[in-house]
PDB file of C-alpha atoms and ligand atoms in Angstrom:
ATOM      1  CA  UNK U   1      -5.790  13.845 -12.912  1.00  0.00           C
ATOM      2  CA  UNK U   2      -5.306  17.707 -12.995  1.00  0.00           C
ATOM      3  CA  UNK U   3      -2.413  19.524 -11.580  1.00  0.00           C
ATOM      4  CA  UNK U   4      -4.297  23.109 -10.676  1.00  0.00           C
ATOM      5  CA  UNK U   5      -6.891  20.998  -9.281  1.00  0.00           C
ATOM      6  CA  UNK U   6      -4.941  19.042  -7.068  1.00  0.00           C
ATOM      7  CA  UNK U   7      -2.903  22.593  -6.040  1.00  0.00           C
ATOM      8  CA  UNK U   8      -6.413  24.233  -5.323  1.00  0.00           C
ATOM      9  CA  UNK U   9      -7.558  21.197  -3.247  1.00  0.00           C
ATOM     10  CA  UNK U  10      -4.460  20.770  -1.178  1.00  0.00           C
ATOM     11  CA  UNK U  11      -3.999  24.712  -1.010  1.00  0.00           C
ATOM     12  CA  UNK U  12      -1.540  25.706   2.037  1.00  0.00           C
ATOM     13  CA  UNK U  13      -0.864  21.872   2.599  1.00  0.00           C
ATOM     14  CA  UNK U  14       2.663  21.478   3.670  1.00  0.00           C
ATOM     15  CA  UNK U  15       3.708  18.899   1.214  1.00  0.00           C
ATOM     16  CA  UNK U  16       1.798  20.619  -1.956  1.00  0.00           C
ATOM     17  CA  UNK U  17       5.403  22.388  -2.655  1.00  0.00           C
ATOM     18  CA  UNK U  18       6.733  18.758  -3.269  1.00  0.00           C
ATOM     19  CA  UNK U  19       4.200  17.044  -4.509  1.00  0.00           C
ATOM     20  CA  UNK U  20       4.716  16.014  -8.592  1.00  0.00           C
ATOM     21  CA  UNK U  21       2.033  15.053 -10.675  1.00  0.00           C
ATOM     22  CA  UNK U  22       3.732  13.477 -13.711  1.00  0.00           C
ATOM     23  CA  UNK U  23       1.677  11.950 -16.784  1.00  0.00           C
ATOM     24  CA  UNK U  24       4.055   8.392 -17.257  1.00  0.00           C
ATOM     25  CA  UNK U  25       7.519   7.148 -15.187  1.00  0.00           C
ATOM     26  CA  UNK U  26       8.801   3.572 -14.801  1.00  0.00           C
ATOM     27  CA  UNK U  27       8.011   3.565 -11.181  1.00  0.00           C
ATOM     28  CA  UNK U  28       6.368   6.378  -8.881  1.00  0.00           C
ATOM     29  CA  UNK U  29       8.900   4.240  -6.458  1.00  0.00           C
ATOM     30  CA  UNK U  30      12.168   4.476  -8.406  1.00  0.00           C
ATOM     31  CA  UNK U  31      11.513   7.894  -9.584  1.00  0.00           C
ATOM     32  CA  UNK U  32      11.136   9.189  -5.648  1.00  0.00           C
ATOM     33  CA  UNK U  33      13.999   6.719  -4.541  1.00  0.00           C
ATOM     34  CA  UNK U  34      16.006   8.603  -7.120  1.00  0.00           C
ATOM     35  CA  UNK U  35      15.132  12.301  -5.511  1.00  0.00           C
ATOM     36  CA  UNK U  36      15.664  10.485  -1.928  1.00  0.00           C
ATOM     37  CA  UNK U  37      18.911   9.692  -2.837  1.00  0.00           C
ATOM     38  CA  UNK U  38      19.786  13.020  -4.332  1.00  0.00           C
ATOM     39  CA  UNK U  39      18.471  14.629  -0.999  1.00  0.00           C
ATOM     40  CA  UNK U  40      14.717  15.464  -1.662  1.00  0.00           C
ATOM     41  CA  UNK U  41      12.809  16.117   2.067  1.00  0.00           C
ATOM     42  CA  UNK U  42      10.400  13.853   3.994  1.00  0.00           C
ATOM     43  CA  UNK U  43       7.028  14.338   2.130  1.00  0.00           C
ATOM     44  CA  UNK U  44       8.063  14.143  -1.451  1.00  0.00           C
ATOM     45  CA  UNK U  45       5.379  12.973  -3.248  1.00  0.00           C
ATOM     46  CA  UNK U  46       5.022  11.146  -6.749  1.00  0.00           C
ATOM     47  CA  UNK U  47       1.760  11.100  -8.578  1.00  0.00           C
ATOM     48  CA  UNK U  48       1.416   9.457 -12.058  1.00  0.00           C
ATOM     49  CA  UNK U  49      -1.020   8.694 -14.543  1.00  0.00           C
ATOM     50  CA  UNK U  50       0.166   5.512 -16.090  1.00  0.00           C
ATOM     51  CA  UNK U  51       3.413   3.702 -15.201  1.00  0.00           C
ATOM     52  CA  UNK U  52       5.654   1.935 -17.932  1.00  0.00           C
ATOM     53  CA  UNK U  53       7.113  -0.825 -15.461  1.00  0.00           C
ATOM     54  CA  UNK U  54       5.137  -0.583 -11.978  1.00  0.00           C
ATOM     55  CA  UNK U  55       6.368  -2.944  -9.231  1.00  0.00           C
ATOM     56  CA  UNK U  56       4.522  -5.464  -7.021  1.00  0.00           C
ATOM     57  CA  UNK U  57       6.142  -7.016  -3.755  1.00  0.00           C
ATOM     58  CA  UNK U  58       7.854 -10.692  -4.306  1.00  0.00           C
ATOM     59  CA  UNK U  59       9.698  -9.103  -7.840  1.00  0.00           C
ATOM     60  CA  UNK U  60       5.991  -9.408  -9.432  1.00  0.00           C
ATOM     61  CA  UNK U  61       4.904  -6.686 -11.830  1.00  0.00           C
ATOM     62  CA  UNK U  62       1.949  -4.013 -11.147  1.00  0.00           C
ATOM     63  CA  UNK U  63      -0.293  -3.020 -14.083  1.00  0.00           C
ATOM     64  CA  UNK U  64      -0.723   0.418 -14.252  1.00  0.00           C
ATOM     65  CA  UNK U  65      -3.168   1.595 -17.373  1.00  0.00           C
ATOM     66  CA  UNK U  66      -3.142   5.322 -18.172  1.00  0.00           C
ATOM     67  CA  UNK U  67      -6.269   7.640 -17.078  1.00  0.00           C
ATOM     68  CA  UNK U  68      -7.991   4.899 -14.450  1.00  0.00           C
ATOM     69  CA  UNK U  69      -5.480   4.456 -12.213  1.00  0.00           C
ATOM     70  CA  UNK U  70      -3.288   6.254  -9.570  1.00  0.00           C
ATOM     71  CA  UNK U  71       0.066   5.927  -8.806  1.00  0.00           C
ATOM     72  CA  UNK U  72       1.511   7.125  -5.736  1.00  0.00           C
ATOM     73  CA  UNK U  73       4.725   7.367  -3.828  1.00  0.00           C
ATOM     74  CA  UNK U  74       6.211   9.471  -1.099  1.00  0.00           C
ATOM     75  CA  UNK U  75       9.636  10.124   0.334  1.00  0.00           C
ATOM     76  CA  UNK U  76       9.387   9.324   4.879  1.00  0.00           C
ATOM     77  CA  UNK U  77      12.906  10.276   6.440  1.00  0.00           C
ATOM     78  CA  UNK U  78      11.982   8.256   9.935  1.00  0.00           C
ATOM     79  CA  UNK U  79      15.295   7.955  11.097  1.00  0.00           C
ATOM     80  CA  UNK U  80      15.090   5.479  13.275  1.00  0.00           C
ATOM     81  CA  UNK U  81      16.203   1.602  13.224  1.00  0.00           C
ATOM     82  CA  UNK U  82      14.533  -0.658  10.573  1.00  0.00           C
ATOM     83  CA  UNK U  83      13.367  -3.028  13.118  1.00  0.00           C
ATOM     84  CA  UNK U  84      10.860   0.044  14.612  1.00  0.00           C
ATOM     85  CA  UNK U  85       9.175   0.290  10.993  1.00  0.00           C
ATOM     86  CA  UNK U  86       8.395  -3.179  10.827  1.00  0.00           C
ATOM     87  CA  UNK U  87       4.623  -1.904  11.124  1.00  0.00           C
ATOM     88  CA  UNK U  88       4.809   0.317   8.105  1.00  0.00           C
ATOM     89  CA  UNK U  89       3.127  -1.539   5.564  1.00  0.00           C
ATOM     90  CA  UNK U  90       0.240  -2.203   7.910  1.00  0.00           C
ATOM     91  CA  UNK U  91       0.350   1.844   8.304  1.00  0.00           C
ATOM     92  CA  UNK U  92       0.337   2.833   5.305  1.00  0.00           C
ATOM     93  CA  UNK U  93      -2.818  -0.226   4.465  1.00  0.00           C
ATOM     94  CA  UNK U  94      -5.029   1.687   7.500  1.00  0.00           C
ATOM     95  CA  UNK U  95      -4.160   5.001   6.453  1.00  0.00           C
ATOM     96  CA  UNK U  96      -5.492   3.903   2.489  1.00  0.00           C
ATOM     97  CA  UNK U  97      -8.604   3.062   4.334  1.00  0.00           C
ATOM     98  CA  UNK U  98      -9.149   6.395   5.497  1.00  0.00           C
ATOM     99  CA  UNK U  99      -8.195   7.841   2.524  1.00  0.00           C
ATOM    100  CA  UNK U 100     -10.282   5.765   0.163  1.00  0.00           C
ATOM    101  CA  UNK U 101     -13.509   5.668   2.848  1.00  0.00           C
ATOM    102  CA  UNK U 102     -13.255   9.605   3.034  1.00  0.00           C
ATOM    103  CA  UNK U 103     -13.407  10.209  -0.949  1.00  0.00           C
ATOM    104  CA  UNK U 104     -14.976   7.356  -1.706  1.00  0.00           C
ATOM    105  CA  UNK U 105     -17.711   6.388   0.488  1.00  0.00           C
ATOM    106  CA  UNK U 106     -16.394   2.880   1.055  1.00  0.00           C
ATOM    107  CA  UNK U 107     -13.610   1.366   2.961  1.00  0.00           C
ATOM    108  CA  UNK U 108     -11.927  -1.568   1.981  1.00  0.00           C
ATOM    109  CA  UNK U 109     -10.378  -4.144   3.754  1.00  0.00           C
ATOM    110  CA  UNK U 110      -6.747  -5.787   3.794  1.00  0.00           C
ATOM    111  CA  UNK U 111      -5.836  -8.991   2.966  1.00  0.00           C
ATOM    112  CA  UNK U 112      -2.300  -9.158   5.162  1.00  0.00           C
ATOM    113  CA  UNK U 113      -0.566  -7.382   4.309  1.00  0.00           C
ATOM    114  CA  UNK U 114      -0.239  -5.048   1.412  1.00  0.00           C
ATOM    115  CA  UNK U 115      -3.320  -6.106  -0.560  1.00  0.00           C
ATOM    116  CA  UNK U 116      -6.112  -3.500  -0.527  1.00  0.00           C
ATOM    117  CA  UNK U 117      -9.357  -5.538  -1.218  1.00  0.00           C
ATOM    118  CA  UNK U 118     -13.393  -5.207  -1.811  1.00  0.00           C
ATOM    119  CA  UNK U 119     -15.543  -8.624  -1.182  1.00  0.00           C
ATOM    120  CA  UNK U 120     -13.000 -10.851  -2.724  1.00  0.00           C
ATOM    121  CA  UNK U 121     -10.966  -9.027  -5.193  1.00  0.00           C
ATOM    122  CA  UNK U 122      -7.822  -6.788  -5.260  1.00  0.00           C
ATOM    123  CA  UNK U 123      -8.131  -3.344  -5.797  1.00  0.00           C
ATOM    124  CA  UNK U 124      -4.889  -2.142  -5.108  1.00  0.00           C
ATOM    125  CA  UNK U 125      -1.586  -2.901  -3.485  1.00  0.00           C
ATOM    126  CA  UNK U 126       1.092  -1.297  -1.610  1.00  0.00           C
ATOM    127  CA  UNK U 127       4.965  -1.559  -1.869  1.00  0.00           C
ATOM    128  CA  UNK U 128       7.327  -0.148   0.480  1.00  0.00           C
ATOM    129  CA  UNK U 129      11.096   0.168   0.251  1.00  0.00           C
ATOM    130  CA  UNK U 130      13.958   0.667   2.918  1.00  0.00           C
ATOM    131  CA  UNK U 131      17.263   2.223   2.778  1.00  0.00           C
ATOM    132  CA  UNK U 132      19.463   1.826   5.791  1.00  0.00           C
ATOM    133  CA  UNK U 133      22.732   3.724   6.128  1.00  0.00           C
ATOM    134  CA  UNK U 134      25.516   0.920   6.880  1.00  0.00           C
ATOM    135  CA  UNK U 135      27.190   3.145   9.102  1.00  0.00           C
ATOM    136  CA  UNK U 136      24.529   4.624  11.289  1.00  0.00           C
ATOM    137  CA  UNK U 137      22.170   1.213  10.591  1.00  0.00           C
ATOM    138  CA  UNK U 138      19.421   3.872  10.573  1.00  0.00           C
ATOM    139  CA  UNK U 139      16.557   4.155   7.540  1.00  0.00           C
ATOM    140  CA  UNK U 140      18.357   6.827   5.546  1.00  0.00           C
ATOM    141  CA  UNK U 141      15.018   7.337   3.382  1.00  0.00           C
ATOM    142  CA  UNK U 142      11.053   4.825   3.161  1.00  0.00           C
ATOM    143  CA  UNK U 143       9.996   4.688  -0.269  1.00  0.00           C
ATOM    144  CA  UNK U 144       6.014   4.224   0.192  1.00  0.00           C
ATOM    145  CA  UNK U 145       4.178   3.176  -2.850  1.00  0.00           C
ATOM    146  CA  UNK U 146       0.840   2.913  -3.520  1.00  0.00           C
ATOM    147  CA  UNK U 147      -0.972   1.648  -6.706  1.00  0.00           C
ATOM    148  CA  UNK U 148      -5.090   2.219  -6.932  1.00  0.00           C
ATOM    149  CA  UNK U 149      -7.504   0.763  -9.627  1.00  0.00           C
ATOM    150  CA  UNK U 150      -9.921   3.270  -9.693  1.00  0.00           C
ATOM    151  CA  UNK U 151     -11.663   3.507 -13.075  1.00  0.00           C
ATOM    152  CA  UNK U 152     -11.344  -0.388 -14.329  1.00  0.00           C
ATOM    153  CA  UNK U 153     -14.428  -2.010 -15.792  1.00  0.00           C
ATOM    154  CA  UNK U 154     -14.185  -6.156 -15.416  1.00  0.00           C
ATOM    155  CA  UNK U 155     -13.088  -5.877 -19.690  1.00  0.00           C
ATOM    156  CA  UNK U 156     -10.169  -3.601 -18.965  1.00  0.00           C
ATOM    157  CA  UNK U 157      -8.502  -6.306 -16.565  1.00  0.00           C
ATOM    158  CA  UNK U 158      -6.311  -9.294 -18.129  1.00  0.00           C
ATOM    159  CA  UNK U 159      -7.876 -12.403 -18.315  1.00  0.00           C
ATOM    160  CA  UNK U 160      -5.922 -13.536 -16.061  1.00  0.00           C
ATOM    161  CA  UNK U 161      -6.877 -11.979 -13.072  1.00  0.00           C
ATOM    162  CA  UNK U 162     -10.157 -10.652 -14.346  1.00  0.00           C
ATOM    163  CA  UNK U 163     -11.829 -12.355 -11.236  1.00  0.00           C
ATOM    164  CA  UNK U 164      -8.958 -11.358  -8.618  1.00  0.00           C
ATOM    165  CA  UNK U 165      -9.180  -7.464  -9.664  1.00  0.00           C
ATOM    166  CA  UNK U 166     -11.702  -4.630  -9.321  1.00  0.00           C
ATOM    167  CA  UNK U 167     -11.928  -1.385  -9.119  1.00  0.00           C
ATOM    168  CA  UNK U 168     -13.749   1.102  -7.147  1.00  0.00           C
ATOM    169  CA  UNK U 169     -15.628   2.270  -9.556  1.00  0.00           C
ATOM    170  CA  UNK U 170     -16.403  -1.784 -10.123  1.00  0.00           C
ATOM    171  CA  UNK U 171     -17.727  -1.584  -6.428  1.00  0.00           C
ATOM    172  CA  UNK U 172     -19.465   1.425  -5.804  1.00  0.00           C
ATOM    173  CA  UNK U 173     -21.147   1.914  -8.910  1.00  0.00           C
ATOM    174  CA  UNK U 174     -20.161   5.625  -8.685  1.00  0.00           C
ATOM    175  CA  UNK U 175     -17.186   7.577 -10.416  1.00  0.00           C
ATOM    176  CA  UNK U 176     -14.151   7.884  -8.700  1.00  0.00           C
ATOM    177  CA  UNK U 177     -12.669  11.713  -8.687  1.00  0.00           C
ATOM    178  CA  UNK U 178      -8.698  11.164  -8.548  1.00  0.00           C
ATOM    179  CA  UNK U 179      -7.938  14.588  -7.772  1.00  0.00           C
ATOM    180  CA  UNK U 180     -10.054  14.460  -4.288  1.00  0.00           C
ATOM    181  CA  UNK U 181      -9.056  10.569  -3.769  1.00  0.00           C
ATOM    182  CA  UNK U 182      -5.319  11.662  -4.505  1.00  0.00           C
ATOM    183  CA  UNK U 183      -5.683  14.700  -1.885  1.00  0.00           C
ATOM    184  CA  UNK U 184      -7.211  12.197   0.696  1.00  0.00           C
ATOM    185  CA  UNK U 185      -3.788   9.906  -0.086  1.00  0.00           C
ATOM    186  CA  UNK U 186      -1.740  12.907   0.768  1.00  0.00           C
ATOM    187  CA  UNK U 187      -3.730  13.664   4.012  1.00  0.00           C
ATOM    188  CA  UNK U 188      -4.030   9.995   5.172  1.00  0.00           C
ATOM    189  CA  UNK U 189       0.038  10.270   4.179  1.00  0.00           C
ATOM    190  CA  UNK U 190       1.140  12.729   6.369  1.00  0.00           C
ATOM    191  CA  UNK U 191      -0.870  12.008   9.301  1.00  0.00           C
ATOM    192  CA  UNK U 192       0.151   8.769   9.224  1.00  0.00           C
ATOM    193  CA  UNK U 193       4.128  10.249   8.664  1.00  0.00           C
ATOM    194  CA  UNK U 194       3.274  12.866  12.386  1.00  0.00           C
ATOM    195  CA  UNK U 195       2.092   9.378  14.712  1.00  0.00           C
ATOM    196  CA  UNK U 196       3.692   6.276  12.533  1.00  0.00           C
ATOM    197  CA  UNK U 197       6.068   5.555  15.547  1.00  0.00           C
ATOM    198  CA  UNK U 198       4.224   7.262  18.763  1.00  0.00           C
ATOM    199  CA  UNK U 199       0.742   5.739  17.985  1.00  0.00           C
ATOM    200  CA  UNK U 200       1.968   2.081  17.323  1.00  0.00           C
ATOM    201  CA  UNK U 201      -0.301   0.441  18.912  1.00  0.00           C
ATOM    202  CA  UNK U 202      -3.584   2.524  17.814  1.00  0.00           C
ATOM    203  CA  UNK U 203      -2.345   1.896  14.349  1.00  0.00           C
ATOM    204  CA  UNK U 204      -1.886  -1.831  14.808  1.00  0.00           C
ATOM    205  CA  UNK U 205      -5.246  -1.971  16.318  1.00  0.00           C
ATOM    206  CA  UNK U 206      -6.910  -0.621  12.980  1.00  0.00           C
ATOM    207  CA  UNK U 207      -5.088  -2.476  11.277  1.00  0.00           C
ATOM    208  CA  UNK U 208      -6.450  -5.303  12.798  1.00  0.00           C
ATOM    209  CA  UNK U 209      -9.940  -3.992  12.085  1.00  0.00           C
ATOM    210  CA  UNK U 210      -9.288  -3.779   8.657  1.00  0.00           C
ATOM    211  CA  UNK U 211      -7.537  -7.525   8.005  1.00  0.00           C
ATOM    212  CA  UNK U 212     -10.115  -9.596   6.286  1.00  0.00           C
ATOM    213  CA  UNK U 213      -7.245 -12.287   6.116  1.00  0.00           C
ATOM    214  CA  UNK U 214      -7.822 -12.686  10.516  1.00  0.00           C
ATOM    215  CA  UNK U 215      -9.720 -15.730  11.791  1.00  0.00           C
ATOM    216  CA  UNK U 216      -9.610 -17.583   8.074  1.00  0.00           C
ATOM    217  CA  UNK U 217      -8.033 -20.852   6.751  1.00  0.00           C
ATOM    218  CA  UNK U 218      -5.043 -20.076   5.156  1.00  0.00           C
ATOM    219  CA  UNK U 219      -2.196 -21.377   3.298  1.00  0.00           C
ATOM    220  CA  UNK U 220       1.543 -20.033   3.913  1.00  0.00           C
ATOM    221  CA  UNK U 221       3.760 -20.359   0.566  1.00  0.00           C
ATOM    222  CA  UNK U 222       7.432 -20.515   0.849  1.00  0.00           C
ATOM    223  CA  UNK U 223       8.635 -21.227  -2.365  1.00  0.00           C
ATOM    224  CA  UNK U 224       7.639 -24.664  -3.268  1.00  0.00           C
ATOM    225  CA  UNK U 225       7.120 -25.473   1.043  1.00  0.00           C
ATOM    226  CA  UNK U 226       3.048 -24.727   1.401  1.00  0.00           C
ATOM    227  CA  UNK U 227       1.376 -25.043   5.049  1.00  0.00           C
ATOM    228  CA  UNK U 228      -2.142 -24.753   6.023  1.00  0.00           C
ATOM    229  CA  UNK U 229      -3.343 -22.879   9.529  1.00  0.00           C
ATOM    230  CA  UNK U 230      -5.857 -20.415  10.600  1.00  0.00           C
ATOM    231  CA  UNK U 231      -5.047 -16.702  10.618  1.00  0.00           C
ATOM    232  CA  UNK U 232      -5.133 -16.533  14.775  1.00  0.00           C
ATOM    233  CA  UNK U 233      -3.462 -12.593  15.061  1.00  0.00           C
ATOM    234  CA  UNK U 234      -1.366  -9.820  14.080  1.00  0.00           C
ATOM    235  CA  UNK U 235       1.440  -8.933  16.403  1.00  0.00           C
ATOM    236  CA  UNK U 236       2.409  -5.171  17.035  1.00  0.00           C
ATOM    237  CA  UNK U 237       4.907  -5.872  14.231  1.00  0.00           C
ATOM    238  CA  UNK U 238       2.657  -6.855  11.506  1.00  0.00           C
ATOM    239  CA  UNK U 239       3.380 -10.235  11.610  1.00  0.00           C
ATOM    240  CA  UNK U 240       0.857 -13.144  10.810  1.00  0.00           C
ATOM    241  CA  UNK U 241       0.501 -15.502  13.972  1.00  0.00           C
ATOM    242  CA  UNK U 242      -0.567 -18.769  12.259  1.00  0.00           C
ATOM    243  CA  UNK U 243      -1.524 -21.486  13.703  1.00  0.00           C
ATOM    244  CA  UNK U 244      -0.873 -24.519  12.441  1.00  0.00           C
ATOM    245  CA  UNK U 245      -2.500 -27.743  11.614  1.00  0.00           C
ATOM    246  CA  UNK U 246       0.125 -29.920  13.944  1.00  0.00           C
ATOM    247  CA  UNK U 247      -0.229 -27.438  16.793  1.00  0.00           C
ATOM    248  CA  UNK U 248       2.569 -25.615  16.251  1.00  0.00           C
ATOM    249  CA  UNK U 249       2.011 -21.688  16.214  1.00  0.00           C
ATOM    250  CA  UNK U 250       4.821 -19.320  13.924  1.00  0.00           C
ATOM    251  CA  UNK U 251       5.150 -15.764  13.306  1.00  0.00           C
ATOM    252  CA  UNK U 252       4.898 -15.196   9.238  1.00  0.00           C
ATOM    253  CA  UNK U 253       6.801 -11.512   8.642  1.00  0.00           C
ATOM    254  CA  UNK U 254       5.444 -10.095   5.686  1.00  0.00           C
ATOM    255  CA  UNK U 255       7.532 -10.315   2.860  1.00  0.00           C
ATOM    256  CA  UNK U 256       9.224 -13.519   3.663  1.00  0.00           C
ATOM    257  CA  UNK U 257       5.743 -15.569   2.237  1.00  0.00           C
ATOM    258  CA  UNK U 258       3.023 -15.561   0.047  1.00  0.00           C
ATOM    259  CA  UNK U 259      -0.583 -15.664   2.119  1.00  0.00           C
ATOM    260  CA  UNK U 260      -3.400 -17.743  -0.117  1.00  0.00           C
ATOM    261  CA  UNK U 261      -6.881 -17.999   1.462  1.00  0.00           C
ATOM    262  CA  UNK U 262      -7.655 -21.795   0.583  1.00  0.00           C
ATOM    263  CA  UNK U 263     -11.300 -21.071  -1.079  1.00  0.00           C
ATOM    264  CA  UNK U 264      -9.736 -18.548  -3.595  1.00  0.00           C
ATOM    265  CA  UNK U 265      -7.248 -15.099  -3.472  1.00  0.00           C
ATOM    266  CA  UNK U 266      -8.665 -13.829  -0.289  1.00  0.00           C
TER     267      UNK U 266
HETATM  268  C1  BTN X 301       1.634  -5.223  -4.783  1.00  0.00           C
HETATM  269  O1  BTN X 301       0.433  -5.355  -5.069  1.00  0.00           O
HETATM  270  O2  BTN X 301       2.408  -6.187  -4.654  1.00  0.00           O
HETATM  271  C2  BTN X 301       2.160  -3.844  -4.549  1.00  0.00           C
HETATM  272  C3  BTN X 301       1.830  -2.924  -5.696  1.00  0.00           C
HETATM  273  C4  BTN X 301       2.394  -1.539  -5.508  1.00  0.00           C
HETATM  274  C5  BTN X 301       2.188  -0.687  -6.725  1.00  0.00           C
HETATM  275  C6  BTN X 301       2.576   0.742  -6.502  1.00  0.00           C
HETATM  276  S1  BTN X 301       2.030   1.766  -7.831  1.00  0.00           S
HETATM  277  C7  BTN X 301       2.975   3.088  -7.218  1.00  0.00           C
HETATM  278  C8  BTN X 301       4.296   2.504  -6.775  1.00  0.00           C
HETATM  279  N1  BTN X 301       5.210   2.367  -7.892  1.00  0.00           N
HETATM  280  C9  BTN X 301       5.502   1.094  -8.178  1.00  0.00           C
HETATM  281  O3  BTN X 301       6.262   0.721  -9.082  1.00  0.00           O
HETATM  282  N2  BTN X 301       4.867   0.283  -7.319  1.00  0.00           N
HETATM  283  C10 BTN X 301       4.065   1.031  -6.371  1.00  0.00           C
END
């Protein structure tokens, strides 16, 4: 990961005057919701090469090794009610695509709906966080973070989710470049940040190209409650329409559930 690099790359790029490259932060997420809360502009943009305490949706943890990995969070200023941003996750998933397809040479798919995947196995994961001004009820900042294995070798994951994880390099067989994969994230970012709420239903619709989770048997975890239907959809909100083994047919929003495919993590 090299600073002039990533200048030269991105040179006249309107969010290369606040983009930060730093070499180790708790969070790329609390570090920008810190600047968004001092003020810091739509397009702020947090790059780091290891994290000490990255975050995962559902309070879960996000490994985040030094010198194979990137880190990645920006600063959106939508201003518009929460309940219109209900697609963002699935957004910002689509837009990775892009990103990862253009620098990489291979585009992953997305197990609903944060999970970037290859065959069966995570490769990265995406984390978004709201702020809503109580008095206006409109989102006062979007923290968007995005956490990419890149370098990984099966030995350099945990045992423990050894055969959940890869990386792209894992996939591809070919090195990964961060600065042009990390200039491709900052593209796919603000293109995405121009049509996230006038292109809706484009969005949705690659989205839906890029689910793997659509059309499989499933398993919806609340808690200790678990339920087993087929993946039938994906509403215009980004919620799972699952259909059930009774008959009955529910709308899962993200974040409320846990998604299990029943013949493994996908
Ligand atoms: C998940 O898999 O549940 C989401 C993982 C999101 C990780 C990224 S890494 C950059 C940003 N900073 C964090 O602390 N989390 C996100």
């Amino acid at each position: 990961m090299d600073q002039q690099i990533i200048s030269h790359l991105l040179e006249k790029h309107p969010w290369l005057p606040t983009t930060q490259i730093l070499d180790c932060v708790d969070s790329t997420n609390t570090f920008a919701k810190e600047l968004a809360r001092q003020g810091a502009p739509a397009g702020t943009v947090v790059i780091a090469d290891r994290q000490r305490a990255g975050r995962g949706r559902l309070g879960r943890s996000f490994l985040s090794p030094g010198g194979v990995g990137i880190y990645f969070s920006v600063v959106l200023r939508p201003n518009c009610p929460p309940q219109s941003l209900m697609h963002l996750t699935c957004a910002v998933g689509t837009a990775m695509c892009n990103a990862i397809e253009r620098a990489c040479g291979i585009r992953p798919g997305i197990k609903w709906t944060n999970d970037l995947v290859i065959g069966t196995k995570k490769l990265g994961g995406i984390l978004t966080e709201l702020n809503v001004n109580p008095t206006t009820k409109l989102v006062e900042y979007a923290i968007v973070g995005i956490g990419i294995n890149c370098k990984q070798k099966e030995a350099d994951f945990d045992e423990s989710i050894r055969n959940m994880a890869c990386s792209i390099e894992m996939s591809t067989g070919k090195q990964v470049d961060r600065n042009t994969l990390i200039c491709e994230m900052v593209r796919s970012m603000y293109a995405l940040n121009q049509n996230l709420l006038s292109d809706k239903s484009q969005i949705m619709a690659s989205y839906r190209r890029d689910c793997i989770t659509l059309g499989k048997h499933i398993s919806v975890v609340r808690g200790t409650d678990i339920r087993h239907g087929i993946a039938q959809d994906i509403d215009e909100d980004g919620a799972l329409i699952v259909a059930y083994e009774n008959g009955s047919v529910e709308a899962v929003q993200s974040g409320e559930v846990s998604i299990r495919g029943l013949y493994g993590y996908v």
